[in-house]
Amino acid sequence: SGSYKPKGPTGEVVKVVRGMKRRRLGGSDIVVSELGLGTQRWVSSDFNAPDEEKCFEFMDEAILKGGVNLIDTAEQYPIPSGGSAQEGDTETVIGKWMKERKVPREDVVIATKITGGRNVTPKNIKKDCEGSLKRLGTDYIDVYQLHWPQRYSPQSNWGQSLKYNLENDSSQYWRQFGGPTSFEDLCLAMEDLIQQGKIRGWGLCNDNAYGLTACARTAKALGTTPPCSIQGDFSILDRKSEENGVAEAASPYNENCGFMSYNALAGGMLTGKYRETPAALDNPNRDTAISSLEKPRGRMDTRGWGGTLYRYRTSAARSAIEEYAEIAKKNKMTLTELSLRWCRQRSLITTTLVGHSNLDQLKESLKYFTVKEPLSDQVMWDIDVVHMKNRLPLFSS
């Protein structure tokens, strides 16, 4: 159709609501708050998962009283599911809240995701989108994302690998039935949903510079709408997206794509709560380890997440955390505040998605995302000095 025209540069501040900036997401007309609600564990089977009532409280506080308008979810949430917690429940809770609170639909930006890998086909893009619309009780989704790429990519395993592996790409999973959905078919399927008014824009998650550029360039060649967003693991401990070509590809001068960061607090490690006593699985003291498993301080003390999120607890990550904690202390702030305000200031980041287990945590996040003055050049430099000792502690031993 060739009708796509960018509405402006990604990241530009369009307005400020209750002290919180709202920025343009990619070249779209979708404008998102600098803080977004992460919902992966809402109504999940986790020991400290927020139940429906608490999720309602979060949305009341952040959206109705605060300056937040973005909720990021997925058809696969909650994670972990099982027992009474079923995939799709998180979307249902969000839909129920909008209906019960009579929230004007345009007051909320809903980003959700289709399950990735071989599930991403033109047929399933349509079918899964319908499922999400139904659970959310709405007639359109603002940003429809691929939870992970439709092709093999080392980044798709939640960023746990950096090396491209030819053997993985040649496996039957990826090569049977004619191979992964092409970039052309992906762009055309997303454009169909846009033309039908079912989505306003689309995006990628857990992808890389190749995936972003291939999607954006394919859309350009076809005259369809390019992705307006890429979502990825990003924090003071994990800056790979700034240094591996993603930031360059996403730049307003290149593919003009927004970036939603998640795990800005590194699975809770950047709150500092595991500094004195290590996470249960890392603790050499058997008695303390057992008591942490019995009374977890957070998900790092559980067997499931503790294993999955080990990357934030490598010895390199832990020593960087100690140095960042020192910088925070020297500047009279908590490590949480330093970590979130640092994210806010990176030119790549359009919005930071933060998950919360309780209302106090959310109120803290709201406070850090409405602070007027930025971290000083000196603080930013001190952080860079630590970073330069190990540019990727998550992937170091």
mmCIF file of C-alpha atoms in Angstrom:
data_model
loop_
_atom_site.group_PDB
_atom_site.id
_atom_site.type_symbol
_atom_site.label_atom_id
_atom_site.label_comp_id
_atom_site.label_asym_id
_atom_site.label_seq_id
_atom_site.Cartn_x
_atom_site.Cartn_y
_atom_site.Cartn_z
ATOM 1 C CA SER A 1 0.000 0.000 0.000
ATOM 2 C CA GLY A 2 2.981 2.310 0.628
ATOM 3 C CA SER A 3 0.837 4.484 2.887
ATOM 4 C CA TYR A 4 3.014 4.380 6.020
ATOM 5 C CA LYS A 5 4.341 7.768 7.088
ATOM 6 C CA PRO A 6 6.225 8.176 10.389
ATOM 7 C CA LYS A 7 4.476 10.520 12.810
ATOM 8 C CA GLY A 8 7.766 11.715 14.325
ATOM 9 C CA PRO A 9 11.022 10.516 15.883
ATOM 10 C CA THR A 10 10.935 7.707 18.426
ATOM 11 C CA GLY A 11 11.476 8.768 22.031
ATOM 12 C CA GLU A 12 10.326 12.352 21.583
ATOM 13 C CA VAL A 13 8.518 13.672 24.652
ATOM 14 C CA VAL A 14 4.958 14.380 23.526
ATOM 15 C CA LYS A 15 3.478 15.342 26.895
ATOM 16 C CA VAL A 16 3.877 15.130 30.645
ATOM 17 C CA VAL A 17 1.048 13.661 32.736
ATOM 18 C CA ARG A 18 1.120 13.949 36.553
ATOM 19 C CA GLY A 19 4.845 14.581 36.420
ATOM 20 C CA MET A 20 5.636 11.603 34.164
ATOM 21 C CA LYS A 21 6.924 12.032 30.630
ATOM 22 C CA ARG A 22 5.205 10.285 27.758
ATOM 23 C CA ARG A 23 7.260 9.437 24.700
ATOM 24 C CA ARG A 24 6.545 8.486 21.110
ATOM 25 C CA LEU A 25 6.965 4.754 20.497
ATOM 26 C CA GLY A 26 8.827 4.345 17.214
ATOM 27 C CA GLY A 27 7.375 6.326 14.336
ATOM 28 C CA SER A 28 3.823 5.526 15.457
ATOM 29 C CA ASP A 29 1.184 7.747 17.033
ATOM 30 C CA ILE A 30 1.350 5.578 20.166
ATOM 31 C CA VAL A 31 2.626 7.571 23.131
ATOM 32 C CA VAL A 32 3.793 5.694 26.245
ATOM 33 C CA SER A 33 4.712 6.670 29.806
ATOM 34 C CA GLU A 34 8.379 6.269 30.772
ATOM 35 C CA LEU A 35 7.275 3.675 33.341
ATOM 36 C CA GLY A 36 5.129 0.764 32.189
ATOM 37 C CA LEU A 37 3.491 -1.963 34.271
ATOM 38 C CA GLY A 38 5.139 -5.370 33.775
ATOM 39 C CA THR A 39 2.598 -8.132 34.383
ATOM 40 C CA GLN A 40 4.402 -11.436 33.856
ATOM 41 C CA ARG A 41 3.752 -12.697 37.384
ATOM 42 C CA TRP A 42 0.278 -11.182 37.938
ATOM 43 C CA VAL A 43 -2.081 -13.900 39.263
ATOM 44 C CA SER A 44 0.656 -16.503 38.699
ATOM 45 C CA SER A 45 1.416 -19.541 40.854
ATOM 46 C CA ASP A 46 4.421 -17.763 42.454
ATOM 47 C CA PHE A 47 4.506 -17.600 46.261
ATOM 48 C CA ASN A 48 4.353 -13.775 46.182
ATOM 49 C CA ALA A 49 2.305 -13.294 43.021
ATOM 50 C CA PRO A 50 -0.075 -10.338 43.183
ATOM 51 C CA ASP A 51 -3.655 -11.631 43.204
ATOM 52 C CA GLU A 52 -6.482 -10.022 41.244
ATOM 53 C CA GLU A 53 -7.272 -7.530 44.005
ATOM 54 C CA LYS A 54 -3.647 -6.425 44.211
ATOM 55 C CA CYS A 55 -3.388 -6.120 40.406
ATOM 56 C CA PHE A 56 -6.432 -3.839 40.497
ATOM 57 C CA GLU A 57 -4.678 -1.764 43.197
ATOM 58 C CA PHE A 58 -1.570 -1.490 41.009
ATOM 59 C CA MET A 59 -3.577 -0.259 38.016
ATOM 60 C CA ASP A 60 -5.604 2.136 40.186
ATOM 61 C CA GLU A 61 -2.425 3.624 41.640
ATOM 62 C CA ALA A 62 -0.344 3.764 38.453
ATOM 63 C CA ILE A 63 -2.975 4.640 35.847
ATOM 64 C CA LEU A 64 -5.885 6.313 37.630
ATOM 65 C CA LYS A 65 -3.781 8.245 40.169
ATOM 66 C CA GLY A 66 -0.294 8.239 38.604
ATOM 67 C CA GLY A 67 1.031 9.209 35.178
ATOM 68 C CA VAL A 68 1.317 5.664 33.778
ATOM 69 C CA ASN A 69 -0.638 4.605 30.700
ATOM 70 C CA LEU A 70 1.258 1.486 29.531
ATOM 71 C CA ILE A 71 0.512 -2.116 30.522
ATOM 72 C CA ASP A 72 2.645 -4.846 28.967
ATOM 73 C CA THR A 73 1.297 -8.386 28.982
ATOM 74 C CA ALA A 74 1.214 -11.571 26.869
ATOM 75 C CA GLU A 75 -1.126 -14.413 25.946
ATOM 76 C CA GLN A 76 1.315 -16.700 27.762
ATOM 77 C CA TYR A 77 1.113 -14.804 31.074
ATOM 78 C CA PRO A 78 1.042 -15.539 33.916
ATOM 79 C CA ILE A 79 4.438 -17.169 34.199
ATOM 80 C CA PRO A 80 4.623 -19.459 36.089
ATOM 81 C CA SER A 81 1.205 -20.956 35.392
ATOM 82 C CA GLY A 82 -0.252 -24.234 36.611
ATOM 83 C CA GLY A 83 -2.982 -25.270 39.023
ATOM 84 C CA SER A 84 -5.493 -22.447 39.252
ATOM 85 C CA ALA A 85 -3.189 -20.074 37.325
ATOM 86 C CA GLN A 86 -3.803 -20.529 33.598
ATOM 87 C CA GLU A 87 -2.146 -18.911 30.580
ATOM 88 C CA GLY A 88 -4.286 -15.973 29.489
ATOM 89 C CA ASP A 89 -5.404 -15.099 33.024
ATOM 90 C CA THR A 90 -3.291 -11.937 33.157
ATOM 91 C CA GLU A 91 -5.013 -10.492 30.075
ATOM 92 C CA THR A 92 -8.386 -11.411 31.597
ATOM 93 C CA VAL A 93 -7.593 -9.504 34.817
ATOM 94 C CA ILE A 94 -6.567 -6.389 32.841
ATOM 95 C CA GLY A 95 -9.793 -6.559 30.803
ATOM 96 C CA LYS A 96 -11.865 -6.992 33.937
ATOM 97 C CA TRP A 97 -10.224 -3.959 35.559
ATOM 98 C CA MET A 98 -10.895 -1.736 32.520
ATOM 99 C CA LYS A 99 -14.524 -2.822 32.485
ATOM 100 C CA GLU A 100 -15.149 -2.503 36.241
ATOM 101 C CA ARG A 101 -13.410 0.860 36.495
ATOM 102 C CA LYS A 102 -15.043 2.101 33.263
ATOM 103 C CA VAL A 103 -11.637 3.253 32.042
ATOM 104 C CA PRO A 104 -11.807 5.144 28.732
ATOM 105 C CA ARG A 105 -10.005 2.824 26.308
ATOM 106 C CA GLU A 106 -7.747 5.609 24.990
ATOM 107 C CA ASP A 107 -6.404 6.219 28.515
ATOM 108 C CA VAL A 108 -4.555 2.916 28.431
ATOM 109 C CA VAL A 109 -1.891 1.594 26.061
ATOM 110 C CA ILE A 110 -2.043 -2.190 25.993
ATOM 111 C CA ALA A 111 0.907 -4.117 24.651
ATOM 112 C CA THR A 112 0.496 -7.882 24.443
ATOM 113 C CA LYS A 113 2.312 -10.743 22.730
ATOM 114 C CA ILE A 114 1.782 -13.769 20.555
ATOM 115 C CA THR A 115 3.770 -16.802 21.743
ATOM 116 C CA GLY A 116 6.953 -17.007 19.655
ATOM 117 C CA GLY A 117 8.874 -19.554 17.629
ATOM 118 C CA ARG A 118 6.990 -21.781 15.196
ATOM 119 C CA ASN A 119 3.693 -20.602 16.698
ATOM 120 C CA VAL A 120 4.143 -17.397 14.663
ATOM 121 C CA THR A 121 2.358 -18.049 11.361
ATOM 122 C CA PRO A 122 -0.011 -15.731 9.468
ATOM 123 C CA LYS A 123 -2.918 -17.950 10.569
ATOM 124 C CA ASN A 124 -1.935 -17.931 14.243
ATOM 125 C CA ILE A 125 -1.179 -14.197 14.260
ATOM 126 C CA LYS A 126 -4.829 -13.668 13.388
ATOM 127 C CA LYS A 127 -6.175 -16.399 15.711
ATOM 128 C CA ASP A 128 -4.040 -15.511 18.758
ATOM 129 C CA CYS A 129 -4.791 -11.805 18.347
ATOM 130 C CA GLU A 130 -8.534 -12.622 18.448
ATOM 131 C CA GLY A 131 -7.956 -14.629 21.650
ATOM 132 C CA SER A 132 -6.159 -11.708 23.300
ATOM 133 C CA LEU A 133 -8.826 -9.210 22.208
ATOM 134 C CA LYS A 134 -11.496 -11.428 23.738
ATOM 135 C CA ARG A 135 -9.702 -11.888 27.067
ATOM 136 C CA LEU A 136 -8.878 -8.177 27.262
ATOM 137 C CA GLY A 137 -12.494 -7.306 26.421
ATOM 138 C CA THR A 138 -11.414 -4.695 23.893
ATOM 139 C CA ASP A 139 -11.706 -4.226 20.141
ATOM 140 C CA TYR A 140 -8.069 -3.244 19.568
ATOM 141 C CA ILE A 141 -4.571 -3.840 20.933
ATOM 142 C CA ASP A 142 -2.136 -0.920 20.871
ATOM 143 C CA VAL A 143 1.082 -2.882 20.343
ATOM 144 C CA TYR A 144 1.024 -6.533 19.240
ATOM 145 C CA GLN A 145 4.433 -8.110 19.805
ATOM 146 C CA LEU A 146 6.166 -11.404 19.036
ATOM 147 C CA HIS A 147 7.072 -12.839 22.449
ATOM 148 C CA TRP A 148 10.255 -14.160 20.867
ATOM 149 C CA PRO A 149 11.297 -14.306 17.207
ATOM 150 C CA GLN A 150 9.577 -16.435 14.600
ATOM 151 C CA ARG A 151 13.023 -17.714 13.590
ATOM 152 C CA TYR A 152 15.975 -19.195 15.481
ATOM 153 C CA SER A 153 17.940 -16.454 17.209
ATOM 154 C CA PRO A 154 20.447 -16.705 20.064
ATOM 155 C CA GLN A 155 18.570 -13.847 21.752
ATOM 156 C CA SER A 156 15.246 -15.631 21.828
ATOM 157 C CA ASN A 157 15.987 -17.658 24.927
ATOM 158 C CA TRP A 158 15.379 -14.566 27.050
ATOM 159 C CA GLY A 159 18.809 -13.312 26.038
ATOM 160 C CA GLN A 160 20.618 -16.160 27.746
ATOM 161 C CA SER A 161 22.957 -16.794 24.858
ATOM 162 C CA LEU A 162 25.036 -14.481 22.716
ATOM 163 C CA LYS A 163 26.530 -16.906 20.216
ATOM 164 C CA TYR A 164 24.702 -17.788 17.010
ATOM 165 C CA ASN A 165 24.649 -21.572 16.656
ATOM 166 C CA LEU A 166 24.291 -22.992 13.138
ATOM 167 C CA GLU A 167 23.343 -26.441 14.456
ATOM 168 C CA ASN A 168 20.399 -24.995 16.383
ATOM 169 C CA ASP A 169 19.201 -23.207 13.268
ATOM 170 C CA SER A 170 19.378 -26.393 11.210
ATOM 171 C CA SER A 171 17.323 -28.420 13.705
ATOM 172 C CA GLN A 172 14.056 -30.032 12.625
ATOM 173 C CA TYR A 173 12.061 -27.713 14.878
ATOM 174 C CA TRP A 174 13.092 -24.770 12.703
ATOM 175 C CA ARG A 175 13.482 -26.432 9.310
ATOM 176 C CA GLN A 176 10.422 -28.692 8.976
ATOM 177 C CA PHE A 177 7.216 -27.513 7.251
ATOM 178 C CA GLY A 178 9.149 -25.174 4.980
ATOM 179 C CA GLY A 179 11.105 -23.386 7.717
ATOM 180 C CA PRO A 180 10.197 -20.349 9.823
ATOM 181 C CA THR A 181 7.591 -17.781 8.755
ATOM 182 C CA SER A 182 9.317 -15.310 6.425
ATOM 183 C CA PHE A 183 9.755 -11.649 7.276
ATOM 184 C CA GLU A 184 7.459 -10.884 4.305
ATOM 185 C CA ASP A 185 4.614 -13.054 5.624
ATOM 186 C CA LEU A 186 5.097 -11.635 9.127
ATOM 187 C CA CYS A 187 4.903 -8.008 7.922
ATOM 188 C CA LEU A 188 1.855 -8.708 5.735
ATOM 189 C CA ALA A 189 -0.008 -10.517 8.548
ATOM 190 C CA MET A 190 0.621 -7.629 10.969
ATOM 191 C CA GLU A 191 -0.453 -5.105 8.304
ATOM 192 C CA ASP A 192 -3.722 -7.020 7.854
ATOM 193 C CA LEU A 193 -4.484 -6.585 11.572
ATOM 194 C CA ILE A 194 -3.630 -2.870 11.348
ATOM 195 C CA GLN A 195 -5.902 -2.396 8.316
ATOM 196 C CA GLN A 196 -8.725 -4.186 10.149
ATOM 197 C CA GLY A 197 -8.287 -1.851 13.140
ATOM 198 C CA LYS A 198 -7.449 -4.751 15.455
ATOM 199 C CA ILE A 199 -3.994 -3.425 16.346
ATOM 200 C CA ARG A 200 -2.432 0.050 16.165
ATOM 201 C CA GLY A 201 1.151 -1.092 15.861
ATOM 202 C CA TRP A 202 3.361 -4.141 16.237
ATOM 203 C CA GLY A 203 6.729 -5.013 17.678
ATOM 204 C CA LEU A 204 9.365 -7.543 18.604
ATOM 205 C CA CYS A 205 10.687 -8.958 21.878
ATOM 206 C CA ASN A 206 13.843 -10.842 22.761
ATOM 207 C CA ASP A 207 15.163 -10.130 19.282
ATOM 208 C CA ASN A 208 18.296 -8.453 17.975
ATOM 209 C CA ALA A 209 19.585 -5.920 15.445
ATOM 210 C CA TYR A 210 19.249 -8.407 12.578
ATOM 211 C CA GLY A 211 15.590 -9.140 13.373
ATOM 212 C CA LEU A 212 14.714 -5.484 13.853
ATOM 213 C CA THR A 213 16.399 -4.343 10.656
ATOM 214 C CA ALA A 214 15.044 -7.241 8.600
ATOM 215 C CA CYS A 215 11.475 -6.483 9.754
ATOM 216 C CA ALA A 216 11.789 -2.736 9.222
ATOM 217 C CA ARG A 217 13.433 -3.065 5.787
ATOM 218 C CA THR A 218 10.971 -5.735 4.626
ATOM 219 C CA ALA A 219 8.048 -3.518 5.677
ATOM 220 C CA LYS A 220 9.595 -0.622 3.785
ATOM 221 C CA ALA A 221 9.988 -2.725 0.636
ATOM 222 C CA LEU A 222 6.387 -3.954 0.910
ATOM 223 C CA GLY A 223 4.981 -0.535 1.806
ATOM 224 C CA THR A 224 3.583 -1.876 5.092
ATOM 225 C CA THR A 225 3.853 -0.517 8.658
ATOM 226 C CA PRO A 226 7.253 -1.277 10.223
ATOM 227 C CA PRO A 227 7.578 -2.429 13.851
ATOM 228 C CA CYS A 228 7.264 0.477 16.294
ATOM 229 C CA SER A 229 8.888 -1.303 19.212
ATOM 230 C CA ILE A 230 11.440 -3.874 20.309
ATOM 231 C CA GLN A 231 11.421 -5.172 23.863
ATOM 232 C CA GLY A 232 14.432 -6.598 25.636
ATOM 233 C CA ASP A 233 16.298 -7.369 28.803
ATOM 234 C CA PHE A 234 18.057 -4.142 29.799
ATOM 235 C CA SER A 235 19.549 -2.780 32.995
ATOM 236 C CA ILE A 236 22.622 -1.175 34.492
ATOM 237 C CA LEU A 237 23.999 -4.784 34.507
ATOM 238 C CA ASP A 238 22.861 -5.644 30.995
ATOM 239 C CA ARG A 239 23.610 -2.969 28.423
ATOM 240 C CA LYS A 240 24.121 -5.276 25.468
ATOM 241 C CA SER A 241 21.362 -3.582 23.429
ATOM 242 C CA GLU A 242 23.344 -0.336 23.445
ATOM 243 C CA GLU A 243 26.463 -2.063 22.216
ATOM 244 C CA ASN A 244 25.381 -4.869 19.869
ATOM 245 C CA GLY A 245 23.758 -2.864 17.083
ATOM 246 C CA VAL A 246 20.197 -2.708 18.484
ATOM 247 C CA ALA A 247 20.473 0.934 19.586
ATOM 248 C CA GLU A 248 21.962 1.876 16.217
ATOM 249 C CA ALA A 249 19.219 0.041 14.310
ATOM 250 C CA ALA A 250 16.466 1.532 16.518
ATOM 251 C CA SER A 251 17.788 5.106 16.268
ATOM 252 C CA PRO A 252 15.417 7.790 14.919
ATOM 253 C CA TYR A 253 18.005 8.254 12.147
ATOM 254 C CA ASN A 254 17.769 4.584 11.134
ATOM 255 C CA GLU A 255 14.735 2.332 11.693
ATOM 256 C CA ASN A 256 13.075 4.763 14.151
ATOM 257 C CA CYS A 257 11.920 2.085 16.569
ATOM 258 C CA GLY A 258 11.002 2.353 20.259
ATOM 259 C CA PHE A 259 12.578 0.188 22.956
ATOM 260 C CA MET A 260 10.766 -1.253 25.994
ATOM 261 C CA SER A 261 13.209 -2.463 28.627
ATOM 262 C CA TYR A 262 12.383 -5.248 31.072
ATOM 263 C CA ASN A 263 14.246 -6.692 34.066
ATOM 264 C CA ALA A 264 15.587 -3.223 34.862
ATOM 265 C CA LEU A 265 16.108 -4.450 38.434
ATOM 266 C CA ALA A 266 17.769 -7.688 37.292
ATOM 267 C CA GLY A 267 15.193 -10.023 38.815
ATOM 268 C CA GLY A 268 15.388 -8.132 42.121
ATOM 269 C CA MET A 269 19.189 -8.219 42.448
ATOM 270 C CA LEU A 270 19.369 -4.429 41.953
ATOM 271 C CA THR A 271 17.118 -3.803 44.947
ATOM 272 C CA GLY A 272 20.106 -4.885 47.043
ATOM 273 C CA LYS A 273 18.032 -7.343 49.069
ATOM 274 C CA TYR A 274 20.349 -10.281 48.285
ATOM 275 C CA ARG A 275 23.593 -8.457 49.109
ATOM 276 C CA GLU A 276 24.019 -9.457 52.777
ATOM 277 C CA THR A 277 22.720 -13.012 52.456
ATOM 278 C CA PRO A 278 23.102 -14.542 48.971
ATOM 279 C CA ALA A 279 20.148 -16.037 47.086
ATOM 280 C CA ALA A 280 19.208 -19.500 48.384
ATOM 281 C CA LEU A 281 20.793 -21.518 45.554
ATOM 282 C CA ASP A 282 24.106 -19.619 45.863
ATOM 283 C CA ASN A 283 24.362 -19.705 49.642
ATOM 284 C CA PRO A 284 27.167 -22.005 50.891
ATOM 285 C CA ASN A 285 25.594 -21.931 54.370
ATOM 286 C CA ARG A 286 23.100 -24.794 54.203
ATOM 287 C CA ASP A 287 20.969 -23.628 57.143
ATOM 288 C CA THR A 288 20.547 -20.061 55.854
ATOM 289 C CA ALA A 289 19.916 -21.409 52.330
ATOM 290 C CA ILE A 290 17.131 -23.673 53.596
ATOM 291 C CA SER A 291 15.553 -20.867 55.616
ATOM 292 C CA SER A 292 15.658 -18.609 52.498
ATOM 293 C CA LEU A 293 13.898 -21.309 50.466
ATOM 294 C CA GLU A 294 11.297 -21.686 53.214
ATOM 295 C CA LYS A 295 10.787 -17.927 53.599
ATOM 296 C CA PRO A 296 11.842 -16.414 50.266
ATOM 297 C CA ARG A 297 12.676 -12.702 50.161
ATOM 298 C CA GLY A 298 11.801 -12.702 46.472
ATOM 299 C CA ARG A 299 11.911 -14.961 43.450
ATOM 300 C CA MET A 300 15.732 -15.355 43.557
ATOM 301 C CA ASP A 301 15.179 -17.467 46.700
ATOM 302 C CA THR A 302 12.955 -19.967 44.859
ATOM 303 C CA ARG A 303 14.157 -23.092 43.058
ATOM 304 C CA GLY A 304 12.394 -22.268 39.785
ATOM 305 C CA TRP A 305 13.293 -18.613 39.221
ATOM 306 C CA GLY A 306 16.533 -19.025 41.182
ATOM 307 C CA GLY A 307 17.773 -21.378 38.465
ATOM 308 C CA THR A 308 16.284 -19.521 35.502
ATOM 309 C CA LEU A 309 17.613 -16.110 36.560
ATOM 310 C CA TYR A 310 21.116 -17.204 37.536
ATOM 311 C CA ARG A 311 22.565 -14.807 34.950
ATOM 312 C CA TYR A 312 21.966 -11.861 37.301
ATOM 313 C CA ARG A 313 23.946 -13.611 40.047
ATOM 314 C CA THR A 314 27.218 -14.538 38.352
ATOM 315 C CA SER A 315 30.230 -13.508 40.454
ATOM 316 C CA ALA A 316 30.883 -10.750 37.886
ATOM 317 C CA ALA A 317 27.293 -9.480 38.293
ATOM 318 C CA ARG A 318 27.526 -9.597 42.086
ATOM 319 C CA SER A 319 30.769 -7.638 42.185
ATOM 320 C CA ALA A 320 29.327 -4.990 39.808
ATOM 321 C CA ILE A 321 26.244 -4.760 42.066
ATOM 322 C CA GLU A 322 28.501 -4.032 45.064
ATOM 323 C CA GLU A 323 30.189 -1.200 43.170
ATOM 324 C CA TYR A 324 26.883 0.265 42.005
ATOM 325 C CA ALA A 325 25.577 0.056 45.593
ATOM 326 C CA GLU A 326 28.590 2.114 46.693
ATOM 327 C CA ILE A 327 27.873 4.782 44.057
ATOM 328 C CA ALA A 328 24.233 4.898 45.217
ATOM 329 C CA LYS A 329 25.239 5.234 48.863
ATOM 330 C CA LYS A 330 27.762 7.986 48.078
ATOM 331 C CA ASN A 331 24.944 9.897 46.344
ATOM 332 C CA LYS A 332 22.407 9.328 49.138
ATOM 333 C CA MET A 333 20.060 7.095 47.201
ATOM 334 C CA THR A 334 19.099 3.444 47.163
ATOM 335 C CA LEU A 335 20.451 1.009 44.585
ATOM 336 C CA THR A 336 16.877 0.668 43.250
ATOM 337 C CA GLU A 337 16.637 4.414 42.670
ATOM 338 C CA LEU A 338 20.035 4.554 40.965
ATOM 339 C CA SER A 339 19.175 1.608 38.694
ATOM 340 C CA LEU A 340 15.763 2.900 37.594
ATOM 341 C CA ARG A 341 16.836 6.506 37.095
ATOM 342 C CA TRP A 342 19.846 5.341 35.095
ATOM 343 C CA CYS A 343 17.539 3.359 32.744
ATOM 344 C CA ARG A 344 15.319 6.383 32.304
ATOM 345 C CA GLN A 345 18.236 8.443 31.023
ATOM 346 C CA ARG A 346 19.467 6.135 28.280
ATOM 347 C CA SER A 347 18.693 7.449 24.801
ATOM 348 C CA LEU A 348 17.703 3.960 23.558
ATOM 349 C CA ILE A 349 14.981 3.469 26.172
ATOM 350 C CA THR A 350 11.465 4.698 25.432
ATOM 351 C CA THR A 351 9.880 3.039 28.448
ATOM 352 C CA THR A 352 10.927 0.766 31.319
ATOM 353 C CA LEU A 353 8.577 -2.067 32.300
ATOM 354 C CA VAL A 354 8.725 -2.812 35.998
ATOM 355 C CA GLY A 355 7.028 -5.712 37.771
ATOM 356 C CA HIS A 356 5.946 -5.270 41.391
ATOM 357 C CA SER A 357 4.917 -7.661 44.159
ATOM 358 C CA ASN A 358 3.378 -5.018 46.410
ATOM 359 C CA LEU A 359 2.046 -1.473 46.385
ATOM 360 C CA ASP A 360 5.033 0.016 48.228
ATOM 361 C CA GLN A 361 7.359 -1.127 45.448
ATOM 362 C CA LEU A 362 5.087 0.452 42.848
ATOM 363 C CA LYS A 363 4.927 3.751 44.761
ATOM 364 C CA GLU A 364 8.731 3.765 44.853
ATOM 365 C CA SER A 365 8.937 3.253 41.077
ATOM 366 C CA LEU A 366 6.415 6.048 40.481
ATOM 367 C CA LYS A 367 8.556 8.354 42.596
ATOM 368 C CA TYR A 368 11.768 7.597 40.655
ATOM 369 C CA PHE A 369 10.063 8.098 37.304
ATOM 370 C CA THR A 370 8.781 11.536 38.240
ATOM 371 C CA VAL A 371 12.027 12.962 39.707
ATOM 372 C CA LYS A 372 12.683 16.146 37.735
ATOM 373 C CA GLU A 373 16.461 16.339 37.808
ATOM 374 C CA PRO A 374 18.525 13.735 35.981
ATOM 375 C CA LEU A 375 21.436 11.849 37.558
ATOM 376 C CA SER A 376 24.517 14.067 37.280
ATOM 377 C CA ASP A 377 27.192 13.600 34.619
ATOM 378 C CA GLN A 378 29.556 12.557 37.410
ATOM 379 C CA VAL A 379 27.216 9.789 38.618
ATOM 380 C CA MET A 380 26.688 8.591 35.035
ATOM 381 C CA TRP A 381 30.473 8.557 34.554
ATOM 382 C CA ASP A 382 31.089 6.653 37.811
ATOM 383 C CA ILE A 383 28.608 4.032 36.584
ATOM 384 C CA ASP A 384 30.395 3.854 33.211
ATOM 385 C CA VAL A 385 33.733 3.258 34.948
ATOM 386 C CA VAL A 386 32.281 0.142 36.645
ATOM 387 C CA HIS A 387 30.702 -0.958 33.367
ATOM 388 C CA MET A 388 34.035 -0.760 31.564
ATOM 389 C CA LYS A 389 35.569 -3.335 33.923
ATOM 390 C CA ASN A 390 33.116 -5.900 32.541
ATOM 391 C CA ARG A 391 30.781 -4.884 29.751
ATOM 392 C CA LEU A 392 28.543 -7.941 30.156
ATOM 393 C CA PRO A 393 28.697 -9.414 33.657
ATOM 394 C CA LEU A 394 25.590 -11.525 32.972
ATOM 395 C CA PHE A 395 27.541 -13.614 30.503
ATOM 396 C CA SER A 396 30.744 -13.824 32.557
ATOM 397 C CA SER A 397 31.589 -16.261 35.303
#
